[in-house]
């Protein structure tokens, strides 16, 4: 017995494999990587364009005055006097910041009013406001979709959606861009999986996440077919309408109005107010059953300060203008069609995007080998245009982080404020630039 | 212990008194009773004895997989609904020292609210994070913001890397870098997003994150999104942190035993729920010894701590260059919105290129930027007045006075002596007493924040007071009187340490006698 006791203690002493001295040596020797790797000085994303003055229709970039074809100011509301005076009134009443999250004295009557107005405009039961456009969809998705749930998402989904999906830890299944056959195949596969394990299938939630107008490709998503798939396979649809809100549809209500679909068929519509409404922030709208959940579990809503009241007031006034002038949407679409036609046939560049999409991409018809060289070439085109008075920008992506990186492209944004001469001038300038740089 | 005391230039007094045993037991019993009631009412609702007032799923979608699990919503339906009038209180004026609130009533036990249209005026605001009183509707900041608004408009409609980088943003970043004493800085539109979008840019797979137990949700989300391994150390406990650091370096990554690429320590300046201040000198000493990197989130402490408002680094008299990544928000002390990161030039250059926010998120709104510029200049004294300095001093005085008086009254107050967020612990006897505290205070025209389960542990629900430089001594005295009354009414004075009140002492209470009962 005594021997057993002794042998036990002997084993305990041997448990730590390294002596103290060895541990200290390891600590001495360990060299971490530097916190950040050095960035080369001529990295394209490092040198920002400096805009002096407001980024409106005529924009002063790096000291040069140009016509703005790069800011997402679709309805021209950035410089609108009524919007500015509404924001000024709010500034005089509330100051700038809200000094608190929505739960702790950060809810202002302007927030409640904006939520009501948005819900009424979109004809849904309820809307919820976030103070940052990126955070809107990135907080909405993890509030519903948890570990073990399945999300079918389009390949060309924007980065904010990708981050939301990553935060939700669900199973992600990508389907080819706008390919309903591919999606149906995935759904069928999932159905056969379910039949093998019906108990698990009864608690696994399923979602499809799509965008109205895709930011990365300028396409529209085929919503009617999606609705059919929704009822056939019992999946819920989350629609991201950042580019299509205030653009598509007779009254600007987005893709549901464009296709004439009942808005209750879509479970959640999320959009940001930074494009058409020329404010900051984002909102989600839908039925109360769904939206109310985010008030307690949307991370960007509960743990972040609320939207500054002056921006909420600007958004309300912008909504007023949208409701009073429903013909601007038609004007915008006509301009988009015009420039889409004018940009066809540029040698070396092809137009990517629907004819009525106000955010187009111009990609190289033939890549010159590496992405870096493509980017440099496009930069020369952009510089040529900027020197001649048209402000353009390349579409920026984080190359290592994107799931499916789109090819490098120039972003062309059409706004209501651009006149027909300016549109024609831009088209001819791009033709010239492509000629001189790419040939 | 001796060597650590030498690191602190002033006494570091933090206290987290434990709750008396009887009260803790009663709290658990109270929650148990509530849970039973909850089950009973769910049962009644299912059998249609009681009307179900929840929003429900569409008829066409009833055979879809249910969106919410029953149990998740249990808490929401049965406990939260009864007390939810303490939160989301709508206000209709500047969130300054006094605020106007919209009156709302509920006729069906908080399922729906109706606004009576009346406004409750002049509530003493102890709930908004208005530390230096910059939430004003008049004054230099507001005028400058108005001018910029008329010139630039409200929005920007583009990202930083595309066409959204205004000259105002560049001006702001240079100013913030100067204010903090670092080489360079970068500003973002949302404080929450600053954390959740930049931590993934700094660390990735193969790195280790050591995060404090009570870190904010944004830090936790950023750490999770980065893909690095996360290990948690006990709140403000340096021994726990040191042990984790040693083990990490010695043993390497969990299964492959490869050495870690980087180790990042995530701490906050002031923890908002506890009111504790991070032990920064010790953390920096550990970081230097074990060659790791420090990410300091000064959301609450920037502008509020330190003799000239430069934050927790100045409070401890340390060198800002020792902190690798200094992060903070503009929402609290500067009365605006947004966040920033400051550090060495290589770090900021890297973030300009690879931060998720720079590439995909819209830049800050110009009038908000102007508000920050004006308020930072005011704090630094560059606008030619001493208003900023006076505010910082006033805040420190208010903090000490308020805390001392509350302790004298016998409440349990969590946190550091100099922390301007005070958490008053209230024991719940019947599950919702902290809500009663909130309601009673509102009746007496004082707005406080109450928090309970699940944001805090079940026996540690609390009421939280946020002090501001805009609070005058009269306002504080009124508030203290009311708190005293309500405390007696609800029997919340559980502290066993009785403080002997000191008379005729000016505001440098670093020593006072404590007698244990």
Tab-separated table of N, CA, C and O in Angstrom, chain B residues 375-473:
chain	number	residue	atom	x	y	z
B	375	UNK	N	-15.561	69.748	-30.684
B	375	UNK	CA	-15.509	69.343	-29.280
B	375	UNK	C	-14.102	68.916	-28.880
B	375	UNK	O	-13.662	69.205	-27.772
B	376	UNK	N	-13.362	68.257	-29.790
B	376	UNK	CA	-11.995	67.877	-29.448
B	376	UNK	C	-11.144	69.128	-29.251
B	376	UNK	O	-10.354	69.215	-28.304
B	377	UNK	N	-11.343	70.115	-30.139
B	377	UNK	CA	-10.567	71.355	-29.969
B	377	UNK	C	-10.902	72.017	-28.646
B	377	UNK	O	-10.043	72.559	-27.967
B	378	UNK	N	-12.171	71.948	-28.272
B	378	UNK	CA	-12.583	72.553	-27.004
B	378	UNK	C	-11.908	71.855	-25.831
B	378	UNK	O	-11.397	72.495	-24.921
B	379	UNK	N	-11.878	70.523	-25.865
B	379	UNK	CA	-11.255	69.798	-24.754
B	379	UNK	C	-9.769	70.092	-24.696
B	379	UNK	O	-9.192	70.241	-23.618
B	380	UNK	N	-9.148	70.201	-25.876
B	380	UNK	CA	-7.709	70.456	-25.867
B	380	UNK	C	-7.397	71.898	-25.525
B	380	UNK	O	-6.257	72.236	-25.310
B	381	UNK	N	-8.405	72.739	-25.533
B	381	UNK	CA	-8.171	74.140	-25.230
B	381	UNK	C	-7.745	74.941	-26.442
B	381	UNK	O	-7.347	76.095	-26.329
B	382	UNK	N	-7.826	74.323	-27.650
B	382	UNK	CA	-7.333	75.035	-28.823
B	382	UNK	C	-8.313	76.077	-29.332
B	382	UNK	O	-7.999	76.842	-30.227
B	383	UNK	N	-9.533	76.065	-28.804
B	383	UNK	CA	-10.461	77.098	-29.276
B	383	UNK	C	-10.305	78.371	-28.477
B	383	UNK	O	-11.068	79.309	-28.616
B	384	UNK	N	-9.302	78.411	-27.593
B	384	UNK	CA	-9.003	79.652	-26.895
B	384	UNK	C	-9.688	79.809	-25.556
B	384	UNK	O	-9.510	80.792	-24.872
B	385	UNK	N	-10.489	78.826	-25.164
B	385	UNK	CA	-11.147	78.954	-23.860
B	385	UNK	C	-10.684	77.828	-22.966
B	385	UNK	O	-10.033	76.891	-23.395
B	386	UNK	N	-11.057	77.918	-21.694
B	386	UNK	CA	-10.737	76.814	-20.783
B	386	UNK	C	-11.971	76.006	-20.476
B	386	UNK	O	-12.040	75.297	-19.484
B	387	UNK	N	-12.966	76.113	-21.354
B	387	UNK	CA	-14.227	75.407	-21.097
B	387	UNK	C	-14.012	73.911	-21.014
B	387	UNK	O	-14.531	73.229	-20.133
B	388	UNK	N	-13.193	73.397	-21.928
B	388	UNK	CA	-12.979	71.957	-21.967
B	388	UNK	C	-12.361	71.443	-20.680
B	388	UNK	O	-12.830	70.475	-20.068
B	389	UNK	N	-11.295	72.138	-20.268
B	389	UNK	CA	-10.616	71.702	-19.054
B	389	UNK	C	-11.557	71.761	-17.862
B	389	UNK	O	-11.601	70.851	-17.026
B	390	UNK	N	-12.341	72.853	-17.811
B	390	UNK	CA	-13.261	73.006	-16.688
B	390	UNK	C	-14.246	71.855	-16.653
B	390	UNK	O	-14.582	71.335	-15.584
B	391	UNK	N	-14.711	71.433	-17.833
B	391	UNK	CA	-15.674	70.335	-17.855
B	391	UNK	C	-15.074	69.049	-17.339
B	391	UNK	O	-15.729	68.288	-16.615
B	392	UNK	N	-13.830	68.782	-17.731
B	392	UNK	CA	-13.201	67.537	-17.282
B	392	UNK	C	-13.072	67.552	-15.757
B	392	UNK	O	-13.346	66.552	-15.082
B	393	UNK	N	-12.675	68.724	-15.215
B	393	UNK	CA	-12.550	68.797	-13.755
B	393	UNK	C	-13.906	68.616	-13.093
B	393	UNK	O	-14.029	67.911	-12.084
B	394	UNK	N	-14.922	69.265	-13.679
B	394	UNK	CA	-16.256	69.189	-13.081
B	394	UNK	C	-16.734	67.756	-13.033
B	394	UNK	O	-17.324	67.301	-12.052
B	395	UNK	N	-16.458	67.020	-14.102
B	395	UNK	CA	-16.895	65.629	-14.154
B	395	UNK	C	-16.231	64.828	-13.043
B	395	UNK	O	-16.873	64.038	-12.344
B	396	UNK	N	-14.921	65.048	-12.859
B	396	UNK	CA	-14.223	64.286	-11.819
B	396	UNK	C	-14.786	64.617	-10.437
B	396	UNK	O	-15.004	63.731	-9.601
B	397	UNK	N	-15.061	65.911	-10.215
B	397	UNK	CA	-15.621	66.301	-8.912
B	397	UNK	C	-16.990	65.673	-8.697
B	397	UNK	O	-17.281	65.142	-7.623
B	398	UNK	N	-17.816	65.782	-9.726
B	398	UNK	CA	-19.162	65.199	-9.611
B	398	UNK	C	-19.088	63.725	-9.258
B	398	UNK	O	-19.840	63.223	-8.413
B	399	UNK	N	-18.167	63.032	-9.943
B	399	UNK	CA	-18.047	61.590	-9.711
B	399	UNK	C	-17.752	61.298	-8.261
B	399	UNK	O	-18.418	60.488	-7.623
B	400	UNK	N	-16.737	61.982	-7.761
B	400	UNK	CA	-16.310	61.647	-6.398
B	400	UNK	C	-17.394	61.998	-5.389
B	400	UNK	O	-17.692	61.225	-4.472
B	401	UNK	N	-18.002	63.138	-5.580
B	401	UNK	CA	-19.036	63.572	-4.646
B	401	UNK	C	-20.196	62.581	-4.621
B	401	UNK	O	-20.624	62.110	-3.563
B	402	UNK	N	-20.692	62.257	-5.787
B	402	UNK	CA	-21.857	61.389	-5.896
B	402	UNK	C	-21.578	60.031	-5.277
B	402	UNK	O	-22.379	59.483	-4.511
B	403	UNK	N	-20.409	59.507	-5.601
B	403	UNK	CA	-20.068	58.175	-5.125
B	403	UNK	C	-19.955	58.162	-3.609
B	403	UNK	O	-20.456	57.258	-2.940
B	404	UNK	N	-19.323	59.193	-3.086
B	404	UNK	CA	-19.142	59.224	-1.644
B	404	UNK	C	-20.491	59.296	-0.947
B	404	UNK	O	-20.758	58.566	0.009
B	405	UNK	N	-21.371	60.152	-1.456
B	405	UNK	CA	-22.656	60.305	-0.785
B	405	UNK	C	-23.465	59.028	-0.848
B	405	UNK	O	-24.139	58.646	0.102
B	406	UNK	N	-23.444	58.333	-1.993
B	406	UNK	CA	-24.199	57.093	-2.096
B	406	UNK	C	-23.655	56.050	-1.131
B	406	UNK	O	-24.411	55.292	-0.515
B	407	UNK	N	-22.335	56.002	-1.009
B	407	UNK	CA	-21.767	55.015	-0.097
B	407	UNK	C	-22.163	55.342	1.329
B	407	UNK	O	-22.443	54.446	2.128
B	408	UNK	N	-22.173	56.627	1.660
B	408	UNK	CA	-22.571	57.012	3.016
B	408	UNK	C	-23.991	56.569	3.315
B	408	UNK	O	-24.313	56.210	4.435
B	409	UNK	N	-24.833	56.618	2.295
B	409	UNK	CA	-26.221	56.215	2.534
B	409	UNK	C	-26.361	54.730	2.732
B	409	UNK	O	-27.398	54.262	3.184
B	410	UNK	N	-25.351	53.971	2.339
B	410	UNK	CA	-25.407	52.554	2.624
B	410	UNK	C	-25.730	51.665	1.440
B	410	UNK	O	-26.055	50.501	1.604
B	411	UNK	N	-25.624	52.189	0.206
B	411	UNK	CA	-25.887	51.325	-0.940
B	411	UNK	C	-24.624	50.561	-1.315
B	411	UNK	O	-23.528	50.990	-1.022
B	412	UNK	N	-24.815	49.462	-2.010
B	412	UNK	CA	-23.650	48.751	-2.550
B	412	UNK	C	-23.356	49.361	-3.906
B	412	UNK	O	-24.177	49.287	-4.820
B	413	UNK	N	-22.190	49.963	-4.028
B	413	UNK	CA	-21.816	50.556	-5.315
B	413	UNK	C	-20.636	49.787	-5.873
B	413	UNK	O	-19.637	49.597	-5.201
B	414	UNK	N	-20.778	49.353	-7.109
B	414	UNK	CA	-19.689	48.627	-7.748
B	414	UNK	C	-18.708	49.602	-8.366
B	414	UNK	O	-19.081	50.681	-8.782
B	415	UNK	N	-17.485	49.158	-8.471
B	415	UNK	CA	-16.588	49.843	-9.383
B	415	UNK	C	-15.522	50.663	-8.716
B	415	UNK	O	-15.392	50.748	-7.508
B	416	UNK	N	-14.770	51.266	-9.570
B	416	UNK	CA	-13.609	52.024	-9.164
B	416	UNK	C	-14.027	53.363	-8.605
B	416	UNK	O	-15.052	53.907	-8.953
B	417	UNK	N	-13.174	53.915	-7.754
B	417	UNK	CA	-13.460	55.201	-7.146
B	417	UNK	C	-13.642	56.305	-8.159
B	417	UNK	O	-14.431	57.202	-7.971
B	418	UNK	N	-12.850	56.256	-9.225
B	418	UNK	CA	-12.881	57.373	-10.165
B	418	UNK	C	-13.731	57.097	-11.375
B	418	UNK	O	-13.737	57.866	-12.320
B	419	UNK	N	-14.422	55.992	-11.354
B	419	UNK	CA	-15.175	55.654	-12.555
B	419	UNK	C	-16.486	56.420	-12.561
B	419	UNK	O	-17.215	56.463	-11.578
B	420	UNK	N	-16.789	57.030	-13.706
B	420	UNK	CA	-17.968	57.871	-13.728
B	420	UNK	C	-19.246	57.120	-14.025
B	420	UNK	O	-20.286	57.701	-14.181
B	421	UNK	N	-19.139	55.810	-14.119
B	421	UNK	CA	-20.347	55.017	-14.243
B	421	UNK	C	-20.517	54.297	-12.931
B	421	UNK	O	-19.667	53.531	-12.529
B	422	UNK	N	-21.612	54.576	-12.261
B	422	UNK	CA	-21.798	53.903	-10.987
B	422	UNK	C	-22.891	52.873	-11.121
B	422	UNK	O	-23.974	53.177	-11.588
B	423	UNK	N	-22.599	51.677	-10.674
B	423	UNK	CA	-23.628	50.652	-10.662
B	423	UNK	C	-24.076	50.442	-9.243
B	423	UNK	O	-23.290	50.076	-8.382
B	424	UNK	N	-25.338	50.668	-9.003
B	424	UNK	CA	-25.866	50.465	-7.676
B	424	UNK	C	-26.537	49.118	-7.676
B	424	UNK	O	-27.451	48.879	-8.459
B	425	UNK	N	-26.085	48.251	-6.825
B	425	UNK	CA	-26.650	46.921	-6.843
B	425	UNK	C	-27.978	46.880	-6.113
B	425	UNK	O	-28.092	47.353	-4.992
B	426	UNK	N	-28.943	46.303	-6.758
B	426	UNK	CA	-30.229	46.187	-6.084
B	426	UNK	C	-30.593	44.725	-6.058
B	426	UNK	O	-30.565	44.044	-7.067
B	427	UNK	N	-30.919	44.253	-4.936
B	427	UNK	CA	-31.285	42.850	-4.832
B	427	UNK	C	-32.727	42.695	-5.253
B	427	UNK	O	-33.572	43.435	-4.820
B	428	UNK	N	-32.973	41.703	-6.032
B	428	UNK	CA	-34.363	41.509	-6.425
B	428	UNK	C	-34.979	40.530	-5.478
B	428	UNK	O	-34.501	39.429	-5.336
B	429	UNK	N	-36.054	40.900	-4.876
B	429	UNK	CA	-36.727	39.924	-4.029
B	429	UNK	C	-37.782	39.172	-4.820
B	429	UNK	O	-37.988	38.004	-4.646
B	430	UNK	N	-38.462	39.875	-5.674
B	430	UNK	CA	-39.528	39.198	-6.395
B	430	UNK	C	-39.293	39.187	-7.890
B	430	UNK	O	-40.203	39.094	-8.663
B	431	UNK	N	-38.071	39.310	-8.263
B	431	UNK	CA	-37.774	39.127	-9.671
B	431	UNK	C	-37.738	40.408	-10.473
B	431	UNK	O	-37.113	40.478	-11.505
B	432	UNK	N	-38.402	41.430	-10.024
B	432	UNK	CA	-38.426	42.628	-10.865
B	432	UNK	C	-38.218	43.894	-10.058
B	432	UNK	O	-38.668	44.947	-10.427
B	433	UNK	N	-37.535	43.765	-8.933
B	433	UNK	CA	-37.384	44.955	-8.113
B	433	UNK	C	-36.581	46.040	-8.781
B	433	UNK	O	-36.778	47.210	-8.521
B	434	UNK	N	-35.612	45.644	-9.620
B	434	UNK	CA	-34.831	46.702	-10.234
B	434	UNK	C	-35.712	47.540	-11.124
B	434	UNK	O	-35.506	48.730	-11.288
B	435	UNK	N	-36.748	46.923	-11.662
B	435	UNK	CA	-37.677	47.689	-12.456
B	435	UNK	C	-38.483	48.644	-11.586
B	435	UNK	O	-38.771	49.768	-11.987
B	436	UNK	N	-38.803	48.196	-10.372
B	436	UNK	CA	-39.527	49.092	-9.466
B	436	UNK	C	-38.681	50.317	-9.168
B	436	UNK	O	-39.194	51.439	-9.107
B	437	UNK	N	-37.376	50.104	-9.014
B	437	UNK	CA	-36.482	51.228	-8.789
B	437	UNK	C	-36.584	52.203	-9.949
B	437	UNK	O	-36.738	53.407	-9.759
B	438	UNK	N	-36.531	51.673	-11.154
B	438	UNK	CA	-36.610	52.532	-12.333
B	438	UNK	C	-37.910	53.319	-12.375
B	438	UNK	O	-37.935	54.521	-12.643
B	439	UNK	N	-39.007	52.629	-12.073
B	439	UNK	CA	-40.311	53.301	-12.135
B	439	UNK	C	-40.445	54.373	-11.069
B	439	UNK	O	-40.957	55.464	-11.321
B	440	UNK	N	-40.000	54.045	-9.853
B	440	UNK	CA	-40.112	55.024	-8.768
B	440	UNK	C	-39.284	56.268	-9.067
B	440	UNK	O	-39.707	57.389	-8.814
B	441	UNK	N	-38.101	56.041	-9.614
B	441	UNK	CA	-37.260	57.191	-9.916
B	441	UNK	C	-37.904	58.054	-10.991
B	441	UNK	O	-37.805	59.279	-10.962
B	442	UNK	N	-38.573	57.413	-11.945
B	442	UNK	CA	-39.204	58.211	-12.991
B	442	UNK	C	-40.342	59.034	-12.415
B	442	UNK	O	-40.565	60.180	-12.788
B	443	UNK	N	-41.064	58.452	-11.454
B	443	UNK	CA	-42.154	59.218	-10.819
B	443	UNK	C	-41.603	60.474	-10.176
B	443	UNK	O	-42.257	61.497	-10.107
B	444	UNK	N	-40.365	60.357	-9.682
B	444	UNK	CA	-39.756	61.517	-9.027
B	444	UNK	C	-38.932	62.338	-9.996
B	444	UNK	O	-38.086	63.122	-9.585
B	445	UNK	N	-39.155	62.148	-11.276
B	445	UNK	CA	-38.482	62.950	-12.302
B	445	UNK	C	-36.992	62.730	-12.408
B	445	UNK	O	-36.230	63.664	-12.633
B	446	UNK	N	-36.555	61.518	-12.212
B	446	UNK	CA	-35.138	61.232	-12.431
B	446	UNK	C	-35.062	59.997	-13.324
B	446	UNK	O	-35.724	59.000	-13.060
B	447	UNK	N	-34.281	60.092	-14.373
B	447	UNK	CA	-34.192	58.975	-15.294
B	447	UNK	C	-32.922	58.179	-15.054
B	447	UNK	O	-31.830	58.731	-15.160
B	448	UNK	N	-33.071	56.922	-14.720
B	448	UNK	CA	-31.884	56.069	-14.542
B	448	UNK	C	-32.026	54.868	-15.455
B	448	UNK	O	-33.083	54.589	-15.993
B	449	UNK	N	-30.917	54.165	-15.573
B	449	UNK	CA	-30.889	52.958	-16.383
B	449	UNK	C	-30.890	51.769	-15.440
B	449	UNK	O	-30.130	51.737	-14.482
B	450	UNK	N	-31.768	50.810	-15.686
B	450	UNK	CA	-31.742	49.596	-14.871
B	450	UNK	C	-31.455	48.424	-15.793
B	450	UNK	O	-31.923	48.381	-16.925
B	451	UNK	N	-30.659	47.521	-15.287
B	451	UNK	CA	-30.321	46.329	-16.071
B	451	UNK	C	-30.464	45.107	-15.204
B	451	UNK	O	-30.158	45.147	-14.018
B	452	UNK	N	-30.931	44.042	-15.820
B	452	UNK	CA	-31.042	42.811	-15.057
B	452	UNK	C	-30.659	41.624	-15.905
B	452	UNK	O	-30.036	41.778	-16.945
B	453	UNK	N	-31.095	40.452	-15.471
B	453	UNK	CA	-30.891	39.245	-16.247
B	453	UNK	C	-31.538	39.440	-17.607
B	453	UNK	O	-32.624	39.950	-17.681
B	454	UNK	N	-31.011	39.022	-18.721
B	454	UNK	CA	-29.770	38.284	-18.919
B	454	UNK	C	-28.533	39.130	-19.185
B	454	UNK	O	-27.487	38.562	-19.472
B	455	UNK	N	-28.600	40.434	-19.100
B	455	UNK	CA	-27.381	41.206	-19.363
B	455	UNK	C	-26.395	41.087	-18.203
B	455	UNK	O	-25.201	41.243	-18.378
B	456	UNK	N	-26.900	40.837	-17.004
B	456	UNK	CA	-26.006	40.683	-15.854
B	456	UNK	C	-26.305	39.333	-15.218
B	456	UNK	O	-27.350	38.749	-15.495
B	457	UNK	N	-25.439	38.848	-14.359
B	457	UNK	CA	-25.757	37.594	-13.655
B	457	UNK	C	-27.045	37.737	-12.860
B	457	UNK	O	-27.437	38.828	-12.475
B	458	UNK	N	-27.670	36.631	-12.579
B	458	UNK	CA	-29.051	36.663	-12.095
B	458	UNK	C	-29.181	37.351	-10.739
B	458	UNK	O	-30.186	37.974	-10.437
B	459	UNK	N	-28.137	37.274	-9.897
B	459	UNK	CA	-28.292	37.912	-8.597
B	459	UNK	C	-27.649	39.283	-8.575
B	459	UNK	O	-27.506	39.880	-7.524
B	460	UNK	N	-27.231	39.770	-9.711
B	460	UNK	CA	-26.547	41.062	-9.701
B	460	UNK	C	-27.220	42.063	-10.604
B	460	UNK	O	-26.577	42.726	-11.394
B	461	UNK	N	-28.495	42.196	-10.499
B	461	UNK	CA	-29.130	43.231	-11.305
B	461	UNK	C	-28.824	44.580	-10.671
B	461	UNK	O	-28.532	44.673	-9.487
B	462	UNK	N	-28.860	45.615	-11.477
B	462	UNK	CA	-28.379	46.878	-10.938
B	462	UNK	C	-29.057	48.055	-11.592
B	462	UNK	O	-29.664	47.950	-12.643
B	463	UNK	N	-28.905	49.170	-10.923
B	463	UNK	CA	-29.298	50.435	-11.519
B	463	UNK	C	-28.009	51.191	-11.792
B	463	UNK	O	-27.079	51.127	-11.002
B	464	UNK	N	-27.964	51.876	-12.904
B	464	UNK	CA	-26.691	52.494	-13.275
B	464	UNK	C	-26.872	53.984	-13.448
B	464	UNK	O	-27.844	54.440	-14.063
B	465	UNK	N	-25.962	54.739	-12.893
B	465	UNK	CA	-26.009	56.197	-13.009
B	465	UNK	C	-24.851	56.653	-13.871
B	465	UNK	O	-23.716	56.275	-13.631
B	466	UNK	N	-25.121	57.476	-14.848
B	466	UNK	CA	-24.059	58.032	-15.680
B	466	UNK	C	-23.944	59.500	-15.342
B	466	UNK	O	-24.882	60.266	-15.554
B	467	UNK	N	-22.784	59.888	-14.851
B	467	UNK	CA	-22.646	61.283	-14.455
B	467	UNK	C	-22.185	62.125	-15.616
B	467	UNK	O	-21.612	61.623	-16.573
B	468	UNK	N	-22.407	63.402	-15.482
B	468	UNK	CA	-22.072	64.282	-16.599
B	468	UNK	C	-21.512	65.563	-16.046
B	468	UNK	O	-21.833	65.981	-14.937
B	469	UNK	N	-20.654	66.210	-16.835
B	469	UNK	CA	-20.141	67.506	-16.406
B	469	UNK	C	-21.238	68.552	-16.411
B	469	UNK	O	-21.093	69.607	-15.812
B	470	UNK	N	-22.338	68.242	-17.080
B	470	UNK	CA	-23.432	69.210	-17.130
B	470	UNK	C	-24.299	69.160	-15.886
B	470	UNK	O	-25.127	70.033	-15.674
B	471	UNK	N	-24.112	68.141	-15.044
B	471	UNK	CA	-24.914	68.087	-13.815
B	471	UNK	C	-24.368	69.072	-12.820
B	471	UNK	O	-23.197	69.045	-12.476
B	472	UNK	N	-25.243	69.956	-12.315
B	472	UNK	CA	-24.796	70.880	-11.274
B	472	UNK	C	-24.960	70.198	-9.928
B	472	UNK	O	-25.599	69.163	-9.806
B	473	UNK	N	-24.391	70.840	-8.898
B	473	UNK	CA	-24.446	70.232	-7.576
B	473	UNK	C	-25.896	70.120	-7.090
B	473	UNK	O	-26.257	69.153	-6.430
